Amino acid sequence: MAKVKETSSLVQFEAPPASKGGRAESPRNREIAEALRGNPGEWAKVATAEKNDGLAVRIRTGKAKSFAEGVWEATSRSNDDDSIDIYARFVGDTK
């Protein structure tokens, strides 16, 4: 005999819907990527943040959608006031 799931007014058994593919592309990131693509190989400070939010990693790995195509380098530097500057550059179209 099959085991029957108990139901409750607080619980509804169902599979989750399909993923919609993550976050939408950031207009700010798109603008940064376009500017860097226009100056390949040139480093630029692209952000200053109060804490490290992982932007440099998302740029380097292509996790930020605007940086998914091509080869990117990015790094961060701490400032005396504890803020963090993010630097990035577009290296080229091929990996």
mmCIF file of N, CA and C in Angstrom:
data_model
loop_
_atom_site.group_PDB
_atom_site.id
_atom_site.type_symbol
_atom_site.label_atom_id
_atom_site.label_comp_id
_atom_site.label_asym_id
_atom_site.label_seq_id
_atom_site.Cartn_x
_atom_site.Cartn_y
_atom_site.Cartn_z
ATOM 1 N N MET A 1 0.844 -1.164 0.000
ATOM 2 C CA MET A 1 0.000 0.000 0.000
ATOM 3 C C MET A 1 0.901 1.243 0.000
ATOM 4 N N ALA A 2 0.590 2.247 -0.875
ATOM 5 C CA ALA A 2 1.376 3.473 -0.991
ATOM 6 C C ALA A 2 1.139 4.363 0.222
ATOM 7 N N LYS A 3 2.210 5.003 0.647
ATOM 8 C CA LYS A 3 2.111 5.912 1.774
ATOM 9 C C LYS A 3 1.453 7.210 1.306
ATOM 10 N N VAL A 4 0.465 7.683 2.002
ATOM 11 C CA VAL A 4 -0.263 8.898 1.656
ATOM 12 C C VAL A 4 0.330 10.064 2.437
ATOM 13 N N LYS A 5 0.609 11.159 1.715
ATOM 14 C CA LYS A 5 1.147 12.345 2.374
ATOM 15 C C LYS A 5 0.042 13.022 3.167
ATOM 16 N N GLU A 6 0.405 13.422 4.374
ATOM 17 C CA GLU A 6 -0.559 14.166 5.166
ATOM 18 C C GLU A 6 -0.618 15.593 4.634
ATOM 19 N N THR A 7 -1.777 16.161 4.591
ATOM 20 C CA THR A 7 -1.931 17.538 4.120
ATOM 21 C C THR A 7 -2.291 18.434 5.283
ATOM 22 N N SER A 8 -2.029 19.688 5.095
ATOM 23 C CA SER A 8 -2.280 20.687 6.118
ATOM 24 C C SER A 8 -2.709 21.960 5.416
ATOM 25 N N SER A 9 -3.385 22.839 6.101
ATOM 26 C CA SER A 9 -3.761 24.115 5.504
ATOM 27 C C SER A 9 -2.530 25.011 5.326
ATOM 28 N N LEU A 10 -1.415 24.671 5.972
ATOM 29 C CA LEU A 10 -0.198 25.466 5.864
ATOM 30 C C LEU A 10 0.778 24.943 4.813
ATOM 31 N N VAL A 11 0.597 23.723 4.350
ATOM 32 C CA VAL A 11 1.553 23.098 3.444
ATOM 33 C C VAL A 11 0.851 22.647 2.178
ATOM 34 N N GLN A 12 1.451 22.979 1.049
ATOM 35 C CA GLN A 12 0.909 22.541 -0.241
ATOM 36 C C GLN A 12 2.039 21.827 -0.975
ATOM 37 N N PHE A 13 1.875 20.531 -1.217
ATOM 38 C CA PHE A 13 2.908 19.760 -1.879
ATOM 39 C C PHE A 13 2.840 19.973 -3.379
ATOM 40 N N GLU A 14 3.920 20.553 -3.941
ATOM 41 C CA GLU A 14 4.026 20.745 -5.383
ATOM 42 C C GLU A 14 5.469 21.074 -5.728
ATOM 43 N N ALA A 15 5.855 20.758 -6.948
ATOM 44 C CA ALA A 15 7.207 21.063 -7.408
ATOM 45 C C ALA A 15 7.318 22.565 -7.684
ATOM 46 N N PRO A 16 8.495 23.140 -7.488
ATOM 47 C CA PRO A 16 8.658 24.564 -7.780
ATOM 48 C C PRO A 16 8.627 24.816 -9.287
ATOM 49 N N PRO A 17 8.224 26.019 -9.712
ATOM 50 C CA PRO A 17 8.215 26.331 -11.143
ATOM 51 C C PRO A 17 9.641 26.409 -11.683
ATOM 52 N N ALA A 18 9.787 26.352 -12.983
ATOM 53 C CA ALA A 18 11.099 26.437 -13.623
ATOM 54 C C ALA A 18 11.735 27.788 -13.322
ATOM 55 N N SER A 19 13.051 27.798 -13.237
ATOM 56 C CA SER A 19 13.794 29.027 -12.996
ATOM 57 C C SER A 19 13.643 29.968 -14.181
ATOM 58 N N LYS A 20 13.612 31.266 -13.902
ATOM 59 C CA LYS A 20 13.498 32.263 -14.968
ATOM 60 C C LYS A 20 14.866 32.758 -15.422
ATOM 61 N N GLY A 21 15.938 32.091 -15.000
ATOM 62 C CA GLY A 21 17.264 32.421 -15.499
ATOM 63 C C GLY A 21 18.029 33.458 -14.706
ATOM 64 N N GLY A 22 17.672 33.707 -13.482
ATOM 65 C CA GLY A 22 18.441 34.615 -12.651
ATOM 66 C C GLY A 22 18.026 36.064 -12.797
ATOM 67 N N ARG A 23 18.891 36.923 -12.333
ATOM 68 C CA ARG A 23 18.609 38.355 -12.318
ATOM 69 C C ARG A 23 18.653 38.945 -13.722
ATOM 70 N N ALA A 24 17.947 40.022 -13.891
ATOM 71 C CA ALA A 24 17.993 40.764 -15.153
ATOM 72 C C ALA A 24 19.332 41.488 -15.258
ATOM 73 N N GLU A 25 19.737 41.777 -16.473
ATOM 74 C CA GLU A 25 20.981 42.491 -16.695
ATOM 75 C C GLU A 25 20.892 43.892 -16.108
ATOM 76 N N SER A 26 21.939 44.305 -15.410
ATOM 77 C CA SER A 26 21.980 45.630 -14.797
ATOM 78 C C SER A 26 22.317 46.683 -15.849
ATOM 79 N N PRO A 27 21.513 47.745 -15.974
ATOM 80 C CA PRO A 27 21.848 48.821 -16.917
ATOM 81 C C PRO A 27 23.210 49.444 -16.594
ATOM 82 N N ARG A 28 23.545 49.547 -15.322
ATOM 83 C CA ARG A 28 24.840 50.096 -14.917
ATOM 84 C C ARG A 28 25.975 49.200 -15.412
ATOM 85 N N ASN A 29 25.839 47.879 -15.207
ATOM 86 C CA ASN A 29 26.870 46.953 -15.677
ATOM 87 C C ASN A 29 26.979 46.969 -17.197
ATOM 88 N N ARG A 30 25.857 47.083 -17.880
ATOM 89 C CA ARG A 30 25.867 47.138 -19.345
ATOM 90 C C ARG A 30 26.643 48.363 -19.821
ATOM 91 N N GLU A 31 26.434 49.506 -19.175
ATOM 92 C CA GLU A 31 27.143 50.732 -19.537
ATOM 93 C C GLU A 31 28.646 50.594 -19.278
ATOM 94 N N ILE A 32 29.007 49.998 -18.147
ATOM 95 C CA ILE A 32 30.420 49.776 -17.825
ATOM 96 C C ILE A 32 31.053 48.861 -18.867
ATOM 97 N N ALA A 33 30.386 47.746 -19.186
ATOM 98 C CA ALA A 33 30.933 46.792 -20.155
ATOM 99 C C ALA A 33 31.135 47.439 -21.521
ATOM 100 N N GLU A 34 30.175 48.248 -21.960
ATOM 101 C CA GLU A 34 30.300 48.921 -23.257
ATOM 102 C C GLU A 34 31.492 49.875 -23.266
ATOM 103 N N ALA A 35 31.683 50.626 -22.176
ATOM 104 C CA ALA A 35 32.808 51.556 -22.098
ATOM 105 C C ALA A 35 34.139 50.800 -22.125
ATOM 106 N N LEU A 36 34.224 49.697 -21.385
ATOM 107 C CA LEU A 36 35.462 48.925 -21.351
ATOM 108 C C LEU A 36 35.743 48.250 -22.695
ATOM 109 N N ARG A 37 34.700 47.757 -23.352
ATOM 110 C CA ARG A 37 34.886 47.152 -24.685
ATOM 111 C C ARG A 37 35.427 48.178 -25.681
ATOM 112 N N GLY A 38 35.075 49.435 -25.491
ATOM 113 C CA GLY A 38 35.540 50.496 -26.371
ATOM 114 C C GLY A 38 36.997 50.875 -26.142
ATOM 115 N N ASN A 39 37.577 50.393 -25.050
ATOM 116 C CA ASN A 39 38.977 50.682 -24.706
ATOM 117 C C ASN A 39 39.663 49.394 -24.257
ATOM 118 N N PRO A 40 39.773 48.399 -25.144
ATOM 119 C CA PRO A 40 40.331 47.098 -24.736
ATOM 120 C C PRO A 40 41.739 47.226 -24.157
ATOM 121 N N GLY A 41 41.972 46.464 -23.100
ATOM 122 C CA GLY A 41 43.271 46.427 -22.464
ATOM 123 C C GLY A 41 43.525 47.536 -21.463
ATOM 124 N N GLU A 42 42.655 48.526 -21.391
ATOM 125 C CA GLU A 42 42.859 49.670 -20.496
ATOM 126 C C GLU A 42 42.083 49.472 -19.191
ATOM 127 N N TRP A 43 42.795 49.567 -18.072
ATOM 128 C CA TRP A 43 42.164 49.459 -16.759
ATOM 129 C C TRP A 43 41.335 50.702 -16.467
ATOM 130 N N ALA A 44 40.220 50.501 -15.772
ATOM 131 C CA ALA A 44 39.372 51.616 -15.347
ATOM 132 C C ALA A 44 38.770 51.296 -13.981
ATOM 133 N N LYS A 45 38.642 52.329 -13.155
ATOM 134 C CA LYS A 45 37.918 52.154 -11.891
ATOM 135 C C LYS A 45 36.440 52.180 -12.239
ATOM 136 N N VAL A 46 35.736 51.100 -11.931
ATOM 137 C CA VAL A 46 34.334 50.976 -12.342
ATOM 138 C C VAL A 46 33.363 51.124 -11.180
ATOM 139 N N ALA A 47 33.872 51.088 -9.941
ATOM 140 C CA ALA A 47 32.975 51.220 -8.794
ATOM 141 C C ALA A 47 33.774 51.469 -7.527
ATOM 142 N N THR A 48 33.127 52.115 -6.583
ATOM 143 C CA THR A 48 33.628 52.234 -5.216
ATOM 144 C C THR A 48 32.484 51.779 -4.321
ATOM 145 N N ALA A 49 32.790 50.873 -3.417
ATOM 146 C CA ALA A 49 31.750 50.296 -2.565
ATOM 147 C C ALA A 49 32.161 50.386 -1.105
ATOM 148 N N GLU A 50 31.171 50.373 -0.222
ATOM 149 C CA GLU A 50 31.434 50.383 1.215
ATOM 150 C C GLU A 50 31.955 49.032 1.693
ATOM 151 N N LYS A 51 31.566 47.974 0.992
ATOM 152 C CA LYS A 51 32.042 46.635 1.336
ATOM 153 C C LYS A 51 32.230 45.856 0.040
ATOM 154 N N ASN A 52 32.999 44.797 0.113
ATOM 155 C CA ASN A 52 33.244 43.985 -1.063
ATOM 156 C C ASN A 52 31.985 43.184 -1.385
ATOM 157 N N ASP A 53 31.327 43.525 -2.480
ATOM 158 C CA ASP A 53 30.099 42.841 -2.860
ATOM 159 C C ASP A 53 30.338 41.777 -3.926
ATOM 160 N N GLY A 54 31.605 41.493 -4.244
ATOM 161 C CA GLY A 54 31.918 40.438 -5.196
ATOM 162 C C GLY A 54 31.848 40.862 -6.655
ATOM 163 N N LEU A 55 31.727 42.155 -6.932
ATOM 164 C CA LEU A 55 31.610 42.604 -8.315
ATOM 165 C C LEU A 55 32.818 42.184 -9.142
ATOM 166 N N ALA A 56 34.019 42.310 -8.601
ATOM 167 C CA ALA A 56 35.218 41.936 -9.357
ATOM 168 C C ALA A 56 35.162 40.465 -9.766
ATOM 169 N N VAL A 57 34.726 39.617 -8.878
ATOM 170 C CA VAL A 57 34.614 38.182 -9.188
ATOM 171 C C VAL A 57 33.546 37.953 -10.252
ATOM 172 N N ARG A 58 32.405 38.638 -10.135
ATOM 173 C CA ARG A 58 31.333 38.456 -11.122
ATOM 174 C C ARG A 58 31.757 38.935 -12.507
ATOM 175 N N ILE A 59 32.597 39.980 -12.562
ATOM 176 C CA ILE A 59 33.109 40.450 -13.848
ATOM 177 C C ILE A 59 34.081 39.419 -14.414
ATOM 178 N N ARG A 60 35.066 39.004 -13.610
ATOM 179 C CA ARG A 60 36.096 38.058 -14.060
ATOM 180 C C ARG A 60 35.514 36.745 -14.546
ATOM 181 N N THR A 61 34.522 36.248 -13.851
ATOM 182 C CA THR A 61 33.964 34.933 -14.175
ATOM 183 C C THR A 61 32.816 34.995 -15.178
ATOM 184 N N GLY A 62 32.366 36.201 -15.519
ATOM 185 C CA GLY A 62 31.245 36.321 -16.441
ATOM 186 C C GLY A 62 29.899 36.055 -15.796
ATOM 187 N N LYS A 63 29.843 36.002 -14.473
ATOM 188 C CA LYS A 63 28.560 35.781 -13.782
ATOM 189 C C LYS A 63 27.634 36.979 -13.931
ATOM 190 N N ALA A 64 28.210 38.179 -14.038
ATOM 191 C CA ALA A 64 27.402 39.362 -14.347
ATOM 192 C C ALA A 64 27.127 39.309 -15.850
ATOM 193 N N LYS A 65 25.873 39.305 -16.236
ATOM 194 C CA LYS A 65 25.488 39.059 -17.630
ATOM 195 C C LYS A 65 26.189 39.959 -18.640
ATOM 196 N N SER A 66 26.430 41.192 -18.296
ATOM 197 C CA SER A 66 27.080 42.122 -19.228
ATOM 198 C C SER A 66 28.516 41.712 -19.538
ATOM 199 N N PHE A 67 29.091 40.860 -18.700
ATOM 200 C CA PHE A 67 30.479 40.438 -18.862
ATOM 201 C C PHE A 67 30.595 38.962 -19.233
ATOM 202 N N ALA A 68 29.517 38.365 -19.702
ATOM 203 C CA ALA A 68 29.512 36.938 -20.020
ATOM 204 C C ALA A 68 30.306 36.615 -21.278
ATOM 205 N N GLU A 69 30.362 37.535 -22.220
ATOM 206 C CA GLU A 69 31.070 37.303 -23.477
ATOM 207 C C GLU A 69 32.441 37.951 -23.443
ATOM 208 N N GLY A 70 33.450 37.246 -23.897
ATOM 209 C CA GLY A 70 34.794 37.804 -23.953
ATOM 210 C C GLY A 70 35.607 37.497 -22.719
ATOM 211 N N VAL A 71 36.801 38.061 -22.681
ATOM 212 C CA VAL A 71 37.714 37.856 -21.561
ATOM 213 C C VAL A 71 37.847 39.168 -20.799
ATOM 214 N N TRP A 72 37.649 39.086 -19.494
ATOM 215 C CA TRP A 72 37.688 40.255 -18.622
ATOM 216 C C TRP A 72 38.650 40.004 -17.483
ATOM 217 N N GLU A 73 39.294 41.067 -17.018
ATOM 218 C CA GLU A 73 40.091 41.016 -15.801
ATOM 219 C C GLU A 73 39.504 42.039 -14.842
ATOM 220 N N ALA A 74 39.515 41.709 -13.566
ATOM 221 C CA ALA A 74 38.986 42.629 -12.562
ATOM 222 C C ALA A 74 39.667 42.355 -11.236
ATOM 223 N N THR A 75 39.799 43.398 -10.447
ATOM 224 C CA THR A 75 40.412 43.286 -9.131
ATOM 225 C C THR A 75 39.830 44.366 -8.228
ATOM 226 N N SER A 76 40.094 44.259 -6.951
ATOM 227 C CA SER A 76 39.620 45.273 -6.006
ATOM 228 C C SER A 76 40.772 45.706 -5.117
ATOM 229 N N ARG A 77 40.676 46.935 -4.615
ATOM 230 C CA ARG A 77 41.678 47.492 -3.711
ATOM 231 C C ARG A 77 40.979 48.195 -2.557
ATOM 232 N N SER A 78 41.476 47.956 -1.353
ATOM 233 C CA SER A 78 40.935 48.607 -0.158
ATOM 234 C C SER A 78 41.510 50.009 -0.033
ATOM 235 N N ASN A 79 40.695 50.919 0.433
ATOM 236 C CA ASN A 79 41.099 52.306 0.662
ATOM 237 C C ASN A 79 41.267 52.562 2.153
ATOM 238 N N ASP A 80 41.911 53.665 2.490
ATOM 239 C CA ASP A 80 42.137 54.022 3.893
ATOM 240 C C ASP A 80 40.835 54.215 4.664
ATOM 241 N N ASP A 81 39.772 54.617 3.973
ATOM 242 C CA ASP A 81 38.486 54.831 4.648
ATOM 243 C C ASP A 81 37.633 53.559 4.700
ATOM 244 N N ASP A 82 38.238 52.410 4.412
ATOM 245 C CA ASP A 82 37.598 51.090 4.421
ATOM 246 C C ASP A 82 36.653 50.857 3.246
ATOM 247 N N SER A 83 36.576 51.804 2.311
ATOM 248 C CA SER A 83 35.811 51.542 1.090
ATOM 249 C C SER A 83 36.674 50.689 0.156
ATOM 250 N N ILE A 84 36.076 50.188 -0.889
ATOM 251 C CA ILE A 84 36.779 49.324 -1.834
ATOM 252 C C ILE A 84 36.565 49.847 -3.242
ATOM 253 N N ASP A 85 37.655 49.995 -3.991
ATOM 254 C CA ASP A 85 37.585 50.378 -5.402
ATOM 255 C C ASP A 85 37.673 49.121 -6.249
ATOM 256 N N ILE A 86 36.817 49.049 -7.272
ATOM 257 C CA ILE A 86 36.801 47.923 -8.201
ATOM 258 C C ILE A 86 37.361 48.409 -9.529
ATOM 259 N N TYR A 87 38.349 47.694 -10.058
ATOM 260 C CA TYR A 87 38.969 48.003 -11.335
ATOM 261 C C TYR A 87 38.727 46.844 -12.294
ATOM 262 N N ALA A 88 38.535 47.171 -13.565
ATOM 263 C CA ALA A 88 38.294 46.120 -14.555
ATOM 264 C C ALA A 88 38.837 46.552 -15.906
ATOM 265 N N ARG A 89 39.059 45.556 -16.767
ATOM 266 C CA ARG A 89 39.413 45.833 -18.149
ATOM 267 C C ARG A 89 38.933 44.702 -19.032
ATOM 268 N N PHE A 90 38.635 45.054 -20.278
ATOM 269 C CA PHE A 90 38.254 44.079 -21.292
ATOM 270 C C PHE A 90 39.528 43.657 -22.020
ATOM 271 N N VAL A 91 39.793 42.346 -22.054
ATOM 272 C CA VAL A 91 41.014 41.840 -22.671
ATOM 273 C C VAL A 91 40.793 41.534 -24.153
ATOM 274 N N GLY A 92 39.670 40.885 -24.462
ATOM 275 C CA GLY A 92 39.392 40.557 -25.856
ATOM 276 C C GLY A 92 38.177 39.658 -25.990
ATOM 277 N N ASP A 93 37.833 39.368 -27.244
ATOM 278 C CA ASP A 93 36.622 38.591 -27.504
ATOM 279 C C ASP A 93 36.782 37.087 -27.342
ATOM 280 N N THR A 94 38.001 36.570 -27.386
ATOM 281 C CA THR A 94 38.180 35.120 -27.304
ATOM 282 C C THR A 94 38.843 34.731 -26.003
ATOM 283 N N LYS A 95 38.519 33.520 -25.558
ATOM 284 C CA LYS A 95 39.105 33.014 -24.315
ATOM 285 C C LYS A 95 40.273 32.138 -24.614
#
